[in-house]
């Protein structure tokens, strides 16, 4: 059974610092790994999708890497801004999305 | 292009009652998945519908049931509500079940069971 873990559960950084969010999964048999953003009380916004054959994906200030052999994915957010404050969730996909519990990020001005 | 919409936004029910939640998929999408997100946790997969047929189910009891209509909108029905059913219910649509498809989420329905 796939288990997805995100550490730390919460993170606070000053504006301008780079963010590093970690995601680990126990079963390397995945189709893809996805990162989402969730604002309080809201739905999920897809940020990046990395296919199992890929090593990384980039979109603007966001970069996500995938290492299936070690069961890890990392989301990097460069030059953080207060608007980046949210909960970030990773999810592995094998017919369905299996989510971690998320990392709550606060970027202070 | 219209995004995924859900109704109602909020709902309060009492234990033992029944509830129906609705989801309209994004234009051109034929697959809808439902998730339950308890406070402070990640979403848990309930089931998926593809072209009006159930296409996978998570670890939820039979009192959680669903439908998908010919226009690909969907309903989630929960019978005999329990206090632990209080959660944010999310639906997500995609244009297929293939592994490269991104799922687009609606804003969710927050259900409170008293």
mmCIF file of C-alpha atoms in Angstrom:
data_model
loop_
_atom_site.group_PDB
_atom_site.id
_atom_site.type_symbol
_atom_site.label_atom_id
_atom_site.label_comp_id
_atom_site.label_asym_id
_atom_site.label_seq_id
_atom_site.Cartn_x
_atom_site.Cartn_y
_atom_site.Cartn_z
ATOM 1 C CA UNK A 1 0.000 0.000 0.000
ATOM 2 C CA UNK A 2 1.389 3.361 -1.062
ATOM 3 C CA UNK A 3 2.167 5.813 1.738
ATOM 4 C CA UNK A 4 3.092 9.409 1.013
ATOM 5 C CA UNK A 5 4.809 11.510 3.666
ATOM 6 C CA UNK A 6 5.609 15.198 3.735
ATOM 7 C CA UNK A 7 8.108 16.679 6.137
ATOM 8 C CA UNK A 8 8.056 19.205 7.709
ATOM 9 C CA UNK A 9 4.360 19.661 8.471
ATOM 10 C CA UNK A 10 4.866 23.418 8.716
ATOM 11 C CA UNK A 11 7.494 25.889 7.609
ATOM 12 C CA UNK A 12 7.980 29.630 8.091
ATOM 13 C CA UNK A 13 10.514 31.639 6.091
ATOM 14 C CA UNK A 14 11.228 35.338 5.487
ATOM 15 C CA UNK A 15 10.376 36.771 2.115
ATOM 16 C CA UNK A 16 13.075 36.218 -0.488
ATOM 17 C CA UNK A 17 14.349 32.924 0.861
ATOM 18 C CA UNK A 18 14.164 29.778 -1.249
ATOM 19 C CA UNK A 19 11.684 27.116 -0.145
ATOM 20 C CA UNK A 20 12.458 23.405 -0.167
ATOM 21 C CA UNK A 21 9.536 21.038 0.385
ATOM 22 C CA UNK A 22 10.032 17.311 0.696
ATOM 23 C CA UNK A 23 7.822 14.401 -0.279
ATOM 24 C CA UNK A 24 8.578 10.705 0.141
ATOM 25 C CA UNK A 25 6.634 7.666 -1.073
ATOM 26 C CA UNK A 26 7.004 3.996 -0.263
ATOM 27 C CA UNK A 27 6.084 2.350 -3.586
ATOM 28 C CA UNK A 28 8.135 3.370 -6.632
ATOM 29 C CA UNK A 29 5.499 1.954 -9.003
ATOM 30 C CA UNK A 30 3.914 5.268 -9.876
ATOM 31 C CA UNK A 31 2.724 6.798 -13.136
ATOM 32 C CA UNK A 32 3.487 10.316 -12.025
ATOM 33 C CA UNK A 33 4.015 12.592 -9.043
ATOM 34 C CA UNK A 34 2.009 15.772 -8.713
ATOM 35 C CA UNK A 35 2.356 18.879 -6.568
ATOM 36 C CA UNK A 36 -0.655 20.953 -5.564
ATOM 37 C CA UNK A 37 -1.257 24.167 -3.697
ATOM 38 C CA UNK A 38 -4.211 24.632 -1.337
ATOM 39 C CA UNK A 39 -5.275 27.940 0.155
ATOM 40 C CA UNK A 40 -7.258 27.811 3.436
ATOM 41 C CA UNK A 41 -10.734 26.337 2.934
ATOM 42 C CA UNK A 42 -10.244 26.110 -0.827
ATOM 43 C CA UNK A 43 -9.765 23.441 -3.452
ATOM 44 C CA UNK A 44 -6.461 22.291 -4.909
ATOM 45 C CA UNK A 45 -4.514 24.017 -7.667
ATOM 46 C CA UNK A 46 -2.198 21.839 -9.731
ATOM 47 C CA UNK A 47 1.365 23.196 -9.796
ATOM 48 C CA UNK A 48 3.538 20.583 -11.471
ATOM 49 C CA UNK A 49 3.181 17.033 -12.776
ATOM 50 C CA UNK A 50 6.291 14.881 -13.218
ATOM 51 C CA UNK A 51 5.933 11.724 -15.282
ATOM 52 C CA UNK A 52 7.618 8.610 -13.906
ATOM 53 C CA UNK A 53 10.124 8.746 -16.776
ATOM 54 C CA UNK A 54 11.109 12.327 -15.986
ATOM 55 C CA UNK A 55 13.555 13.669 -13.415
ATOM 56 C CA UNK A 56 12.199 17.180 -13.016
ATOM 57 C CA UNK A 57 9.697 19.793 -14.137
ATOM 58 C CA UNK A 58 9.917 23.567 -14.023
ATOM 59 C CA UNK A 59 7.359 26.339 -14.129
ATOM 60 C CA UNK A 60 8.478 29.874 -13.393
ATOM 61 C CA UNK A 61 9.905 30.016 -9.871
ATOM 62 C CA UNK A 62 8.862 26.409 -9.219
ATOM 63 C CA UNK A 63 11.007 23.362 -9.832
ATOM 64 C CA UNK A 64 10.138 19.827 -8.824
ATOM 65 C CA UNK A 65 12.450 16.829 -8.938
ATOM 66 C CA UNK A 66 11.619 13.132 -8.832
ATOM 67 C CA UNK A 67 13.864 10.263 -7.744
ATOM 68 C CA UNK A 68 11.841 7.061 -8.006
ATOM 69 C CA UNK A 69 14.679 4.834 -6.792
ATOM 70 C CA UNK A 70 14.810 6.615 -3.447
ATOM 71 C CA UNK A 71 11.079 7.354 -3.346
ATOM 72 C CA UNK A 72 11.523 11.109 -3.089
ATOM 73 C CA UNK A 73 10.323 14.286 -4.711
ATOM 74 C CA UNK A 74 11.331 17.818 -3.837
ATOM 75 C CA UNK A 75 9.567 21.072 -4.680
ATOM 76 C CA UNK A 76 11.766 24.155 -4.832
ATOM 77 C CA UNK A 77 10.245 27.624 -4.803
ATOM 78 C CA UNK A 78 12.767 30.349 -5.583
ATOM 79 C CA UNK A 79 12.697 33.814 -4.009
ATOM 80 C CA UNK A 80 9.583 33.212 -1.907
ATOM 81 C CA UNK A 81 6.871 35.857 -1.644
ATOM 82 C CA UNK A 82 4.064 36.362 0.911
ATOM 83 C CA UNK A 83 1.632 35.215 -1.790
ATOM 84 C CA UNK A 84 3.308 31.800 -1.693
ATOM 85 C CA UNK A 85 1.832 31.213 1.767
ATOM 86 C CA UNK A 86 -0.385 28.133 1.471
ATOM 87 C CA UNK A 87 -0.385 24.379 2.075
ATOM 88 C CA UNK A 88 1.537 22.378 -0.497
ATOM 89 C CA UNK A 89 0.520 18.781 -1.138
ATOM 90 C CA UNK A 90 2.252 16.103 -3.129
ATOM 91 C CA UNK A 91 0.460 13.084 -4.544
ATOM 92 C CA UNK A 92 1.569 9.955 -6.330
ATOM 93 C CA UNK A 93 -0.638 8.653 -9.117
ATOM 94 C CA UNK A 94 -1.341 4.989 -9.918
ATOM 95 C CA UNK A 95 -4.937 4.937 -11.072
ATOM 96 C CA UNK A 96 -5.779 7.319 -8.254
ATOM 97 C CA UNK A 97 -4.033 10.142 -6.434
ATOM 98 C CA UNK A 98 -2.471 9.199 -3.078
ATOM 99 C CA UNK A 99 -1.801 12.386 -1.106
ATOM 100 C CA UNK A 100 0.544 13.356 1.654
ATOM 101 C CA UNK A 101 -0.790 15.439 4.545
ATOM 102 C CA UNK A 102 0.849 18.588 3.195
ATOM 103 C CA UNK A 103 3.353 21.204 4.320
ATOM 104 C CA UNK A 104 1.872 24.472 5.559
ATOM 105 C CA UNK A 105 4.085 27.345 4.405
ATOM 106 C CA UNK A 106 4.112 30.886 5.783
ATOM 107 C CA UNK A 107 6.252 33.514 4.064
ATOM 108 C CA UNK A 108 6.686 36.575 6.267
ATOM 109 C CA UNK A 109 7.245 40.037 4.735
ATOM 110 C CA UNK B 1 -13.329 27.290 -20.634
ATOM 111 C CA UNK B 2 -15.423 26.654 -17.514
ATOM 112 C CA UNK B 3 -13.630 25.192 -14.519
ATOM 113 C CA UNK B 4 -14.844 22.533 -12.112
ATOM 114 C CA UNK B 5 -17.760 23.705 -9.984
ATOM 115 C CA UNK B 6 -19.308 22.138 -6.896
ATOM 116 C CA UNK B 7 -22.528 22.723 -5.009
ATOM 117 C CA UNK B 8 -23.408 23.507 -2.349
ATOM 118 C CA UNK B 9 -20.373 25.276 -0.882
ATOM 119 C CA UNK B 10 -21.348 24.510 2.698
ATOM 120 C CA UNK B 11 -23.792 22.086 4.278
ATOM 121 C CA UNK B 12 -24.864 21.201 7.803
ATOM 122 C CA UNK B 13 -26.568 17.879 8.487
ATOM 123 C CA UNK B 14 -27.365 15.778 11.512
ATOM 124 C CA UNK B 15 -26.213 12.250 12.187
ATOM 125 C CA UNK B 16 -28.244 9.634 10.317
ATOM 126 C CA UNK B 17 -29.350 11.959 7.525
ATOM 127 C CA UNK B 18 -28.482 11.606 3.853
ATOM 128 C CA UNK B 19 -26.671 14.128 1.665
ATOM 129 C CA UNK B 20 -26.076 14.666 -2.058
ATOM 130 C CA UNK B 21 -23.146 16.701 -3.325
ATOM 131 C CA UNK B 22 -22.826 17.823 -6.935
ATOM 132 C CA UNK B 23 -19.945 18.411 -9.287
ATOM 133 C CA UNK B 24 -19.806 19.829 -12.801
ATOM 134 C CA UNK B 25 -16.692 18.774 -14.637
ATOM 135 C CA UNK B 26 -14.531 21.042 -16.721
ATOM 136 C CA UNK B 27 -15.586 21.353 -20.347
ATOM 137 C CA UNK B 28 -14.297 18.435 -22.419
ATOM 138 C CA UNK B 29 -13.555 16.220 -19.397
ATOM 139 C CA UNK B 30 -15.168 12.782 -19.118
ATOM 140 C CA UNK B 31 -13.648 11.596 -15.833
ATOM 141 C CA UNK B 32 -14.610 12.704 -12.337
ATOM 142 C CA UNK B 33 -12.954 11.657 -9.087
ATOM 143 C CA UNK B 34 -14.200 12.362 -5.567
ATOM 144 C CA UNK B 35 -12.020 12.919 -2.499
ATOM 145 C CA UNK B 36 -12.666 13.433 1.212
ATOM 146 C CA UNK B 37 -10.336 15.771 3.085
ATOM 147 C CA UNK B 38 -10.543 15.822 6.868
ATOM 148 C CA UNK B 39 -9.134 18.825 8.685
ATOM 149 C CA UNK B 40 -5.331 18.867 8.649
ATOM 150 C CA UNK B 41 -5.035 15.835 6.374
ATOM 151 C CA UNK B 42 -4.509 15.184 2.703
ATOM 152 C CA UNK B 43 -7.462 14.226 0.492
ATOM 153 C CA UNK B 44 -8.492 10.551 0.489
ATOM 154 C CA UNK B 45 -9.744 8.954 -2.737
ATOM 155 C CA UNK B 46 -13.408 7.887 -2.596
ATOM 156 C CA UNK B 47 -14.108 6.762 -6.174
ATOM 157 C CA UNK B 48 -13.792 7.695 -9.812
ATOM 158 C CA UNK B 49 -16.305 7.742 -12.653
ATOM 159 C CA UNK B 50 -15.341 7.420 -16.300
ATOM 160 C CA UNK B 51 -18.005 7.722 -18.978
ATOM 161 C CA UNK B 52 -20.801 7.057 -16.458
ATOM 162 C CA UNK B 53 -19.218 3.910 -14.984
ATOM 163 C CA UNK B 54 -17.424 3.541 -11.659
ATOM 164 C CA UNK B 55 -13.730 3.116 -12.418
ATOM 165 C CA UNK B 56 -12.039 2.500 -9.103
ATOM 166 C CA UNK B 57 -12.966 2.900 -5.467
ATOM 167 C CA UNK B 58 -11.049 3.742 -2.321
ATOM 168 C CA UNK B 59 -11.519 2.352 1.168
ATOM 169 C CA UNK B 60 -14.970 3.833 1.844
ATOM 170 C CA UNK B 61 -18.112 1.936 2.947
ATOM 171 C CA UNK B 62 -21.039 1.298 0.571
ATOM 172 C CA UNK B 63 -23.034 4.147 2.109
ATOM 173 C CA UNK B 64 -20.813 6.354 -0.059
ATOM 174 C CA UNK B 65 -22.210 6.075 -3.579
ATOM 175 C CA UNK B 66 -22.071 8.089 -6.750
ATOM 176 C CA UNK B 67 -23.391 8.740 -10.197
ATOM 177 C CA UNK B 68 -22.102 10.257 -13.382
ATOM 178 C CA UNK B 69 -24.519 11.689 -15.918
ATOM 179 C CA UNK B 70 -24.315 11.779 -19.737
ATOM 180 C CA UNK B 71 -22.986 15.363 -19.565
ATOM 181 C CA UNK B 72 -20.239 13.983 -17.255
ATOM 182 C CA UNK B 73 -21.402 15.907 -14.199
ATOM 183 C CA UNK B 74 -21.448 13.798 -11.061
ATOM 184 C CA UNK B 75 -23.097 13.299 -7.696
ATOM 185 C CA UNK B 76 -21.749 11.942 -4.428
ATOM 186 C CA UNK B 77 -24.365 10.497 -2.082
ATOM 187 C CA UNK B 78 -23.687 9.662 1.536
ATOM 188 C CA UNK B 79 -26.316 7.774 3.546
ATOM 189 C CA UNK B 80 -26.611 7.385 7.319
ATOM 190 C CA UNK B 81 -24.247 10.262 8.022
ATOM 191 C CA UNK B 82 -21.768 9.888 10.861
ATOM 192 C CA UNK B 83 -19.902 12.574 12.769
ATOM 193 C CA UNK B 84 -16.620 11.483 11.119
ATOM 194 C CA UNK B 85 -18.087 12.309 7.704
ATOM 195 C CA UNK B 86 -17.512 15.979 8.510
ATOM 196 C CA UNK B 87 -14.927 17.062 5.955
ATOM 197 C CA UNK B 88 -14.214 18.991 2.777
ATOM 198 C CA UNK B 89 -15.399 16.978 -0.224
ATOM 199 C CA UNK B 90 -13.482 17.650 -3.406
ATOM 200 C CA UNK B 91 -14.180 16.572 -6.925
ATOM 201 C CA UNK B 92 -11.645 16.614 -9.711
ATOM 202 C CA UNK B 93 -12.100 16.194 -13.429
ATOM 203 C CA UNK B 94 -9.728 15.111 -16.161
ATOM 204 C CA UNK B 95 -9.964 14.348 -19.867
ATOM 205 C CA UNK B 96 -9.231 10.672 -19.345
ATOM 206 C CA UNK B 97 -7.836 8.103 -16.989
ATOM 207 C CA UNK B 98 -4.377 8.040 -18.536
ATOM 208 C CA UNK B 99 -1.370 8.606 -16.332
ATOM 209 C CA UNK B 100 -0.354 11.874 -17.946
ATOM 210 C CA UNK B 101 -3.638 13.594 -17.261
ATOM 211 C CA UNK B 102 -3.670 16.436 -14.769
ATOM 212 C CA UNK B 103 -6.699 16.477 -12.503
ATOM 213 C CA UNK B 104 -8.452 19.816 -12.029
ATOM 214 C CA UNK B 105 -10.095 20.320 -8.666
ATOM 215 C CA UNK B 106 -13.228 22.189 -7.742
ATOM 216 C CA UNK B 107 -13.467 24.464 -4.685
ATOM 217 C CA UNK B 108 -15.054 21.754 -2.563
ATOM 218 C CA UNK B 109 -18.151 21.321 -0.405
ATOM 219 C CA UNK B 110 -17.634 21.621 3.326
ATOM 220 C CA UNK B 111 -19.924 19.222 5.175
ATOM 221 C CA UNK B 112 -20.526 19.453 8.896
ATOM 222 C CA UNK B 113 -22.368 16.595 10.605
ATOM 223 C CA UNK B 114 -23.782 17.380 14.052
#
